[in-house]
PDB file of C-alpha atoms in Angstrom:
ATOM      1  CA  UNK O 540       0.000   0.000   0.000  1.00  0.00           C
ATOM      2  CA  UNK O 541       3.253   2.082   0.759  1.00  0.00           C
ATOM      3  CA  UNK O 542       3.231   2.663  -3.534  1.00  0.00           C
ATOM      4  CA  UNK O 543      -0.492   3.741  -3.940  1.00  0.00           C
ATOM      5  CA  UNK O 544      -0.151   6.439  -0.572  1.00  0.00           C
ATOM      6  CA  UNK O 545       2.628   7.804  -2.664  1.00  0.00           C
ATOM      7  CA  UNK O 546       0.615   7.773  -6.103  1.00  0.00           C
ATOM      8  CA  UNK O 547      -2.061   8.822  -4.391  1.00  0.00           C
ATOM      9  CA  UNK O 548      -0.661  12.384  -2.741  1.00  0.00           C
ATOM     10  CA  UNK O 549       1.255  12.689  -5.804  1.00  0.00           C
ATOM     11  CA  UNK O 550      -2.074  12.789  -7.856  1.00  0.00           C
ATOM     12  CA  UNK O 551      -4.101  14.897  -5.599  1.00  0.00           C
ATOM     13  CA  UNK O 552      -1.204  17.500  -5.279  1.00  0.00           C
ATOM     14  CA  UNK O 553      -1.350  18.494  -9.160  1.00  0.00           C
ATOM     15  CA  UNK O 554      -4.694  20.491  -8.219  1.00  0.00           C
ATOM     16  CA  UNK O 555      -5.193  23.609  -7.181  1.00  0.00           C
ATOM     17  CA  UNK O 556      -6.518  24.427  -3.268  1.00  0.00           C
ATOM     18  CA  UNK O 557      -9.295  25.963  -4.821  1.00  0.00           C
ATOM     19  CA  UNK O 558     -10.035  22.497  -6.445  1.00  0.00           C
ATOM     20  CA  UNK O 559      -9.679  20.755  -3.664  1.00  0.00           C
ATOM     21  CA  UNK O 560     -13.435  20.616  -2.351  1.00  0.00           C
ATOM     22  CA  UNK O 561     -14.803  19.774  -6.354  1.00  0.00           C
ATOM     23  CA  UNK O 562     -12.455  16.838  -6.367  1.00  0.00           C
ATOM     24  CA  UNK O 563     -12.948  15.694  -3.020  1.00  0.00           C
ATOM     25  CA  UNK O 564     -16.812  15.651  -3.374  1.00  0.00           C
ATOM     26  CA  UNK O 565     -16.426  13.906  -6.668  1.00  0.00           C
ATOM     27  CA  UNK O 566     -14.229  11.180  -5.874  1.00  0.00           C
ATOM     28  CA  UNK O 567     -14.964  10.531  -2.297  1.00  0.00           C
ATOM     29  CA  UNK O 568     -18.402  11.655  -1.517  1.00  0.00           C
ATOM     30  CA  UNK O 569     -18.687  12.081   1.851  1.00  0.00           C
ATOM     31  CA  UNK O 570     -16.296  10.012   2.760  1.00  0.00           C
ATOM     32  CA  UNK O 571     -13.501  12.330   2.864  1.00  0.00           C
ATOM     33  CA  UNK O 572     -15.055  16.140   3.029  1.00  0.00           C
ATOM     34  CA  UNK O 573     -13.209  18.969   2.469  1.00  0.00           C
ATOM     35  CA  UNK O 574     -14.232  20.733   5.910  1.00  0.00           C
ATOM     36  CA  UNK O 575     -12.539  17.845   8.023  1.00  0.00           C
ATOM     37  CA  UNK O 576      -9.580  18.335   5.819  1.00  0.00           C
ATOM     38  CA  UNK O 577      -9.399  21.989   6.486  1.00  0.00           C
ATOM     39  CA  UNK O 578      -9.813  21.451  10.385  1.00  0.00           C
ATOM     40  CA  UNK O 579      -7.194  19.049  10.113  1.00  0.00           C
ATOM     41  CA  UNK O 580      -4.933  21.226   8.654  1.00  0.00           C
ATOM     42  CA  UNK O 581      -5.528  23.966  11.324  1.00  0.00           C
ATOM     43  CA  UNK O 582      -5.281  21.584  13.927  1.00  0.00           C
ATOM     44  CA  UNK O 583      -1.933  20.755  13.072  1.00  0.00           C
ATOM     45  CA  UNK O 584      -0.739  24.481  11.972  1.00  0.00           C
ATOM     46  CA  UNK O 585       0.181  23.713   8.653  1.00  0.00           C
ATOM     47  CA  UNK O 586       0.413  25.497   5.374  1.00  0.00           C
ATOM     48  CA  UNK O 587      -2.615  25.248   2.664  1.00  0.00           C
ATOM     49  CA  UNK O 588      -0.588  24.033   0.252  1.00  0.00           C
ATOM     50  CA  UNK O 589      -1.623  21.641  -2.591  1.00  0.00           C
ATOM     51  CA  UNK O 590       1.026  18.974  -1.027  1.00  0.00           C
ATOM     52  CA  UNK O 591       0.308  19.698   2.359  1.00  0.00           C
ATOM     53  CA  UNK O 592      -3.503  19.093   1.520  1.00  0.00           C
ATOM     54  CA  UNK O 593      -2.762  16.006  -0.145  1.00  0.00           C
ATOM     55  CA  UNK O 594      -0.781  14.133   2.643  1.00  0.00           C
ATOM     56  CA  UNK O 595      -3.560  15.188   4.972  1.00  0.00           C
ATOM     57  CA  UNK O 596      -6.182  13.648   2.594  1.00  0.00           C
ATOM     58  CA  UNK O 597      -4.077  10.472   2.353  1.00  0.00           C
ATOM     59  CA  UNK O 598      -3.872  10.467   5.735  1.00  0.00           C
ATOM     60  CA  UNK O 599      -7.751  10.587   6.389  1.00  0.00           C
ATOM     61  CA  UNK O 600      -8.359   8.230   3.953  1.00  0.00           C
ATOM     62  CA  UNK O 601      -6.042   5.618   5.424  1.00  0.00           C
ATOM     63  CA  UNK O 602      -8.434   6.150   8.874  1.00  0.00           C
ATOM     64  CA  UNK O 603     -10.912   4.715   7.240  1.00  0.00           C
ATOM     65  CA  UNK O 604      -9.195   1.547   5.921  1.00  0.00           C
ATOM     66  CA  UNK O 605      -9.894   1.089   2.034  1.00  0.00           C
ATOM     67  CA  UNK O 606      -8.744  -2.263   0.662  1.00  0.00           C
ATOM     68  CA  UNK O 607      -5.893  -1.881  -1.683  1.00  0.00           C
ATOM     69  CA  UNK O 608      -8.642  -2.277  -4.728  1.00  0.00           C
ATOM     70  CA  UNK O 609     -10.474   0.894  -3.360  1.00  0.00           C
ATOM     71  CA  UNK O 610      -7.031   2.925  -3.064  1.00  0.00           C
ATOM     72  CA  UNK O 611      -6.730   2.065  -6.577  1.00  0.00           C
ATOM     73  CA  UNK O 612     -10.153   2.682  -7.515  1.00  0.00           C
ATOM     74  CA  UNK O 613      -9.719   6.244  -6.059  1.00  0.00           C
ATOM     75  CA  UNK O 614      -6.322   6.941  -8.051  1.00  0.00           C
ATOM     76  CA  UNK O 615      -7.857   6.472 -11.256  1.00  0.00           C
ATOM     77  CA  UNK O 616     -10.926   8.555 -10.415  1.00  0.00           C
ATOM     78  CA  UNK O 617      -8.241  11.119  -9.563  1.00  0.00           C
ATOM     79  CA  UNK O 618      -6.157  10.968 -12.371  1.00  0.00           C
ATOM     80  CA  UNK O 619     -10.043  11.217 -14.679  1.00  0.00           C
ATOM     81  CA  UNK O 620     -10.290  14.412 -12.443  1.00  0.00           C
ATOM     82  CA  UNK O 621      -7.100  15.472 -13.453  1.00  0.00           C
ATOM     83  CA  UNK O 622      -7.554  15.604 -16.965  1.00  0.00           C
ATOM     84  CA  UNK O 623     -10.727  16.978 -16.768  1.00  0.00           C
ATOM     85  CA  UNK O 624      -9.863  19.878 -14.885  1.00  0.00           C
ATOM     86  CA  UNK O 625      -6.340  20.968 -16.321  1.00  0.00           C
ATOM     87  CA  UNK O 626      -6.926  21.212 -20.205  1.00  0.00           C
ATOM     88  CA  UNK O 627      -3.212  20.362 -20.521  1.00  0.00           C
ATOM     89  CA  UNK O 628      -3.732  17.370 -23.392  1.00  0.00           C
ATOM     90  CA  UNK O 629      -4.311  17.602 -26.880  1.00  0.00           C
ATOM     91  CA  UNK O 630      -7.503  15.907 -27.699  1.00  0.00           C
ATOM     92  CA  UNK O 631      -8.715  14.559 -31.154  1.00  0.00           C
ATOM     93  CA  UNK O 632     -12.377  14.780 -32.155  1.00  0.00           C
ATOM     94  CA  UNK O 633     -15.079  12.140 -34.139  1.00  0.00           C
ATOM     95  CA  UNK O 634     -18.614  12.588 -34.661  1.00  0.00           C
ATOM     96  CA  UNK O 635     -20.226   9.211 -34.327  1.00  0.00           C
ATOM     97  CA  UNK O 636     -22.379   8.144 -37.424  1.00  0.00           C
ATOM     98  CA  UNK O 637     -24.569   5.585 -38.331  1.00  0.00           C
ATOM     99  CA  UNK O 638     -27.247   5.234 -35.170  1.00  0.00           C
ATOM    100  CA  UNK O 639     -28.671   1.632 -34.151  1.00  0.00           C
ATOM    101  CA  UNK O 640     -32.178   1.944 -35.149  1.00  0.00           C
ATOM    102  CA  UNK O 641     -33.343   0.146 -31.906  1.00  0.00           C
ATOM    103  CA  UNK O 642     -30.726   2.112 -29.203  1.00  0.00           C
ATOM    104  CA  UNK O 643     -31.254   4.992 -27.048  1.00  0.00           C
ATOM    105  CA  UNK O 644     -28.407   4.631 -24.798  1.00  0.00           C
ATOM    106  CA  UNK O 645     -28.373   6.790 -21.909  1.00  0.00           C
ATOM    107  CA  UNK O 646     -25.279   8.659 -20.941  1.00  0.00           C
ATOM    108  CA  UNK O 647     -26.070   7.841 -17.032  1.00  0.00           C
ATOM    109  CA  UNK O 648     -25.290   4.542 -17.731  1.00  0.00           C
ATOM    110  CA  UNK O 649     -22.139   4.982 -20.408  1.00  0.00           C
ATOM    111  CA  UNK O 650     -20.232   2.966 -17.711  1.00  0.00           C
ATOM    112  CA  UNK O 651     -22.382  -0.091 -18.182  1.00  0.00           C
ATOM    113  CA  UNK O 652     -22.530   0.127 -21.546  1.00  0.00           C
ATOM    114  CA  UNK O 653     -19.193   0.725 -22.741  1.00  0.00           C
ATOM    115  CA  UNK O 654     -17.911  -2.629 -20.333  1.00  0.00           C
ATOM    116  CA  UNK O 655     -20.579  -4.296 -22.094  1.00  0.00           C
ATOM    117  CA  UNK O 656     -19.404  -3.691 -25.475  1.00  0.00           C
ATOM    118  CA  UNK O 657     -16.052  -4.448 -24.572  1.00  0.00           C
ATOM    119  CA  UNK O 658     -17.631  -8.252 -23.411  1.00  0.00           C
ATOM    120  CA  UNK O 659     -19.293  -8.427 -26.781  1.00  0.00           C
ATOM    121  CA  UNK O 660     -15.983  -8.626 -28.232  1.00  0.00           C
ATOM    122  CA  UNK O 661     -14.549 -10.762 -25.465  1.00  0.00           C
ATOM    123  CA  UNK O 662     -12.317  -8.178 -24.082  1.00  0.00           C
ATOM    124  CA  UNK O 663     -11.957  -6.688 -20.516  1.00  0.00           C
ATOM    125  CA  UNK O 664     -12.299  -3.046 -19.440  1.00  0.00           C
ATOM    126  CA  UNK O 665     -11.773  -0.789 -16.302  1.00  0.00           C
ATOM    127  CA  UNK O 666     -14.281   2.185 -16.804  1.00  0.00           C
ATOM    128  CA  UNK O 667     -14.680   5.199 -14.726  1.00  0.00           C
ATOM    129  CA  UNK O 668     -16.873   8.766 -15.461  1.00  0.00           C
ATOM    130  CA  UNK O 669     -16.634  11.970 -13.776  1.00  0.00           C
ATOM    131  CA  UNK O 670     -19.745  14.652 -14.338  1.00  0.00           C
ATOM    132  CA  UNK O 671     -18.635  18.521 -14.405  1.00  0.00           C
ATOM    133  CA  UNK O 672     -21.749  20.918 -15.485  1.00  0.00           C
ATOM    134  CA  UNK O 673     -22.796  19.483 -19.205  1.00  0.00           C
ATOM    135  CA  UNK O 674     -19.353  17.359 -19.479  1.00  0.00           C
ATOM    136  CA  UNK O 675     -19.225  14.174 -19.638  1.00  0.00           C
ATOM    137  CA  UNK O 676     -15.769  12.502 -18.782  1.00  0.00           C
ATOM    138  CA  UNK O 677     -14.884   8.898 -19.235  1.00  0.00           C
ATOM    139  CA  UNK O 678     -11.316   7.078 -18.551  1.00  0.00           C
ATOM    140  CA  UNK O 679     -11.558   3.070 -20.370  1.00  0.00           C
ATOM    141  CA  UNK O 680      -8.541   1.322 -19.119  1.00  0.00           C
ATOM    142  CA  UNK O 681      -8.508  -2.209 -21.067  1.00  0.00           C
ATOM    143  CA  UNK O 682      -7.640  -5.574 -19.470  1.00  0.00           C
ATOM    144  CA  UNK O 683      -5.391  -8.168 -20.746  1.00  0.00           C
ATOM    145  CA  UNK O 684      -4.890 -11.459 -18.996  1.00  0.00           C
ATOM    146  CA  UNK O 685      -1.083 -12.209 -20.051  1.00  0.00           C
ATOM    147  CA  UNK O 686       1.406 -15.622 -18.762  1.00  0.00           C
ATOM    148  CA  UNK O 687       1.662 -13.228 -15.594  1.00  0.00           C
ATOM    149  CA  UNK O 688      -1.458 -12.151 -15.045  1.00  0.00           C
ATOM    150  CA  UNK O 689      -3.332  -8.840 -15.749  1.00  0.00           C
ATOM    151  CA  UNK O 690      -2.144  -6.758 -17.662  1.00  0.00           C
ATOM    152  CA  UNK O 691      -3.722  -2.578 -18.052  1.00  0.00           C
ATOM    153  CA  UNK O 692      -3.333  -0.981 -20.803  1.00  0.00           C
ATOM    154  CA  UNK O 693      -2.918   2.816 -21.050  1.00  0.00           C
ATOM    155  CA  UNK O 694      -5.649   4.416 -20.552  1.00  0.00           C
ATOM    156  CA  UNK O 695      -8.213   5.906 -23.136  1.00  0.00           C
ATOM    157  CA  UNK O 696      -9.867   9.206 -22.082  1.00  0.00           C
ATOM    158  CA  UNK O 697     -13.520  10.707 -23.987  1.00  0.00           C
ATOM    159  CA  UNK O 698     -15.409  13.775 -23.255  1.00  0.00           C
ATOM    160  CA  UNK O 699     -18.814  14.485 -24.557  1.00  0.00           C
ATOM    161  CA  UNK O 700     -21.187  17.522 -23.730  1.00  0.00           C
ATOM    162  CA  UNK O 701     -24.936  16.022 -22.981  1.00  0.00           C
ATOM    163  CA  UNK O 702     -26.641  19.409 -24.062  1.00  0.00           C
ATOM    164  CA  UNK O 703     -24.423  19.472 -27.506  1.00  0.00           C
ATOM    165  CA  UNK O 704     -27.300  17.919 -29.953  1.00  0.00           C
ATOM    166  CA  UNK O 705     -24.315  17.112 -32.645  1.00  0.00           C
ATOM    167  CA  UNK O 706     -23.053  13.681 -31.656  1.00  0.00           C
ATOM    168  CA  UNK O 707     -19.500  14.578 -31.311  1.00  0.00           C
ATOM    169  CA  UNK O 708     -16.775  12.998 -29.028  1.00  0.00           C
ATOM    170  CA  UNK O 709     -13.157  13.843 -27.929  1.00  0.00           C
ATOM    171  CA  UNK O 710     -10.862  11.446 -27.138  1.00  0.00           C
ATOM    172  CA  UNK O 711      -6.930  11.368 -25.975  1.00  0.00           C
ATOM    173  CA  UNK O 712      -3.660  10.342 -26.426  1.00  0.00           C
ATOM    174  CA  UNK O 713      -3.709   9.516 -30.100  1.00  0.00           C
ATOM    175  CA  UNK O 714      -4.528   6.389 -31.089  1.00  0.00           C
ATOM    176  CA  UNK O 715      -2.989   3.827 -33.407  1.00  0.00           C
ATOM    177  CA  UNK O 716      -5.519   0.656 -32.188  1.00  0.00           C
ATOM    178  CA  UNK O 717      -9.100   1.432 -33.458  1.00  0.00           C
ATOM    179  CA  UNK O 718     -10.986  -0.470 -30.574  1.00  0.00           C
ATOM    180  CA  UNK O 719     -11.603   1.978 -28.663  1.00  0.00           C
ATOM    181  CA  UNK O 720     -12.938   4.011 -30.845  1.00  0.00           C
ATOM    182  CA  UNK O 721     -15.158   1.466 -32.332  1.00  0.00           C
ATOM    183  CA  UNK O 722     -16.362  -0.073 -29.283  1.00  0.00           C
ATOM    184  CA  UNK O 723     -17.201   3.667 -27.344  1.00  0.00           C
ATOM    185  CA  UNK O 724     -19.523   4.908 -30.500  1.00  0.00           C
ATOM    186  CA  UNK O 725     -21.119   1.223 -30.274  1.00  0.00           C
ATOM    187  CA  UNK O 726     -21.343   2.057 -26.794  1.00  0.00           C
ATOM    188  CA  UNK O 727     -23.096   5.133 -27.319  1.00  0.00           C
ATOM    189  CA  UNK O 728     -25.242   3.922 -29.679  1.00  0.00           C
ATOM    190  CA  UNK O 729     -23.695   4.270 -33.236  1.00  0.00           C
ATOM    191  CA  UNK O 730     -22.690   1.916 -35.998  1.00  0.00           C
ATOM    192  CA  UNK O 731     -19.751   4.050 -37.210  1.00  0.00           C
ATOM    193  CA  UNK O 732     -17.503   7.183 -36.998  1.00  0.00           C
ATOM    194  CA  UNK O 733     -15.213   9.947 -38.399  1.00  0.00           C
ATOM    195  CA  UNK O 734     -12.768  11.381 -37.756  1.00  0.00           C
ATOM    196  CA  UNK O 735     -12.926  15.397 -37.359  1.00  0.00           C
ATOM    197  CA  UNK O 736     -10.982  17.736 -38.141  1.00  0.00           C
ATOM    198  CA  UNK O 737     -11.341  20.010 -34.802  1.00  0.00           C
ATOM    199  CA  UNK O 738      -8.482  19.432 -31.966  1.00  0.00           C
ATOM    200  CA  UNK O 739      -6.528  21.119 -29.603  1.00  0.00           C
ATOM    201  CA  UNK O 740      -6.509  21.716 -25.693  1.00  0.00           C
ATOM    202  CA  UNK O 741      -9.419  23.570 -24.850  1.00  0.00           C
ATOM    203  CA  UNK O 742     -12.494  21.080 -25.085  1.00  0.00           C
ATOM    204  CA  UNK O 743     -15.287  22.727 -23.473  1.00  0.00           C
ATOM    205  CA  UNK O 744     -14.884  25.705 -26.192  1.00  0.00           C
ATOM    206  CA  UNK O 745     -15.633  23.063 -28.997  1.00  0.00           C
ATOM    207  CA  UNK O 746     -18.066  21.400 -27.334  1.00  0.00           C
ATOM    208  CA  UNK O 747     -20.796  24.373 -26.942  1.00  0.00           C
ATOM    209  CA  UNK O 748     -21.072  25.173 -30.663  1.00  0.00           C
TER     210      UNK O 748
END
């Protein structure tokens, strides 16, 4: 556990103090709120810094005994909040095409849906969203069961807007596998998609056209 506390300070230290309680409440609910952390840190006389804040948090969270699995489970939902709060990536856009005639998927349940297109094709996923106004963020990490067990891929990150009536979708890194491109439209609903020509850093600016 001594290599998630580590990955996990490191992770919540990248945002801002003003972040702080948005992250807090969307990753840990009310198991970790931001006015304990603040009494914490008064209690102990220490500086609001991002760092500071972080090894506090870790140290909260550790009270309240999380199996290795949920340690994990919070790391990736911090590193989803990470790139959705810091538009610091370059992102790559597709409109999806071609809708199932018989499919209304529903973006509250993308998650379900997206693991259960990965099944369809006999593959493994690890999927996580985070919700910010209209935004939709969604991290896939794939699964592969290798001669030494499981293997995660890098993860895949998408961000649609739910109000945008255009069905557009921006993904990052690059990508030279198709899969998970294919298998998020089918997730969503569509047959098929293109690619765009729209990219760059700052999503939310293409996604209110």
């Amino acid at each position: 556990m001594e290599g998630l506390q580590i990955k996990f300070q490191k992770t919540l230290g990248k945002f801002k103090i003003s972040e702080f309680p948005s992250v807090l409440s969307l990753v840990f609910g009310n198991r970790l709120q931001w006015d304990k952390v603040k009494r914490k840190v008064d209690e102990m006389r220490l500086n609001k810094r991002s760092s500071i804040l972080a090894e506090v948090c870790c140290m909260l969270y550790q009270k309240t005994r999380p199996t290795k699995e949920e340690a994990l489970t919070k790391i990736r939902l911090l590193q989803l909040c990470d790139v959705s709060f810091h538009p610091c990536r370059e992102w790559s856009c597709i409109q999806l095409t071609e809708p199932f005639p018989d499919q209304t998927p529903s973006l509250d349940e993308v998650e379900k849906q997206i693991i259960r297109a990965y099944k369809k094709e006999l593959r493994n996923a690890i999927v996580m969203k985070v919700e910010r106004n209209e935004f939709v963020f969604v991290m896939i990490i794939e699964e592969k069961t290798t001669k030494k067990g499981v293997k995660h891929l890098a993860p895949v990150f998408f961000v649609i807007n739910r109000q945008l009536e255009a069905p557009f979708a921006f993904y990052t890194p690059k990508l030279t596998d198709p899969y998970p491109l294919e298998l998020f439209s089918s997730a969503l609903g569509y047959q098929d998609y293109s690619f765009s020509s729209y990219k760059g850093k700052d999503v939310p600016r293409y996604l209110k056209w």
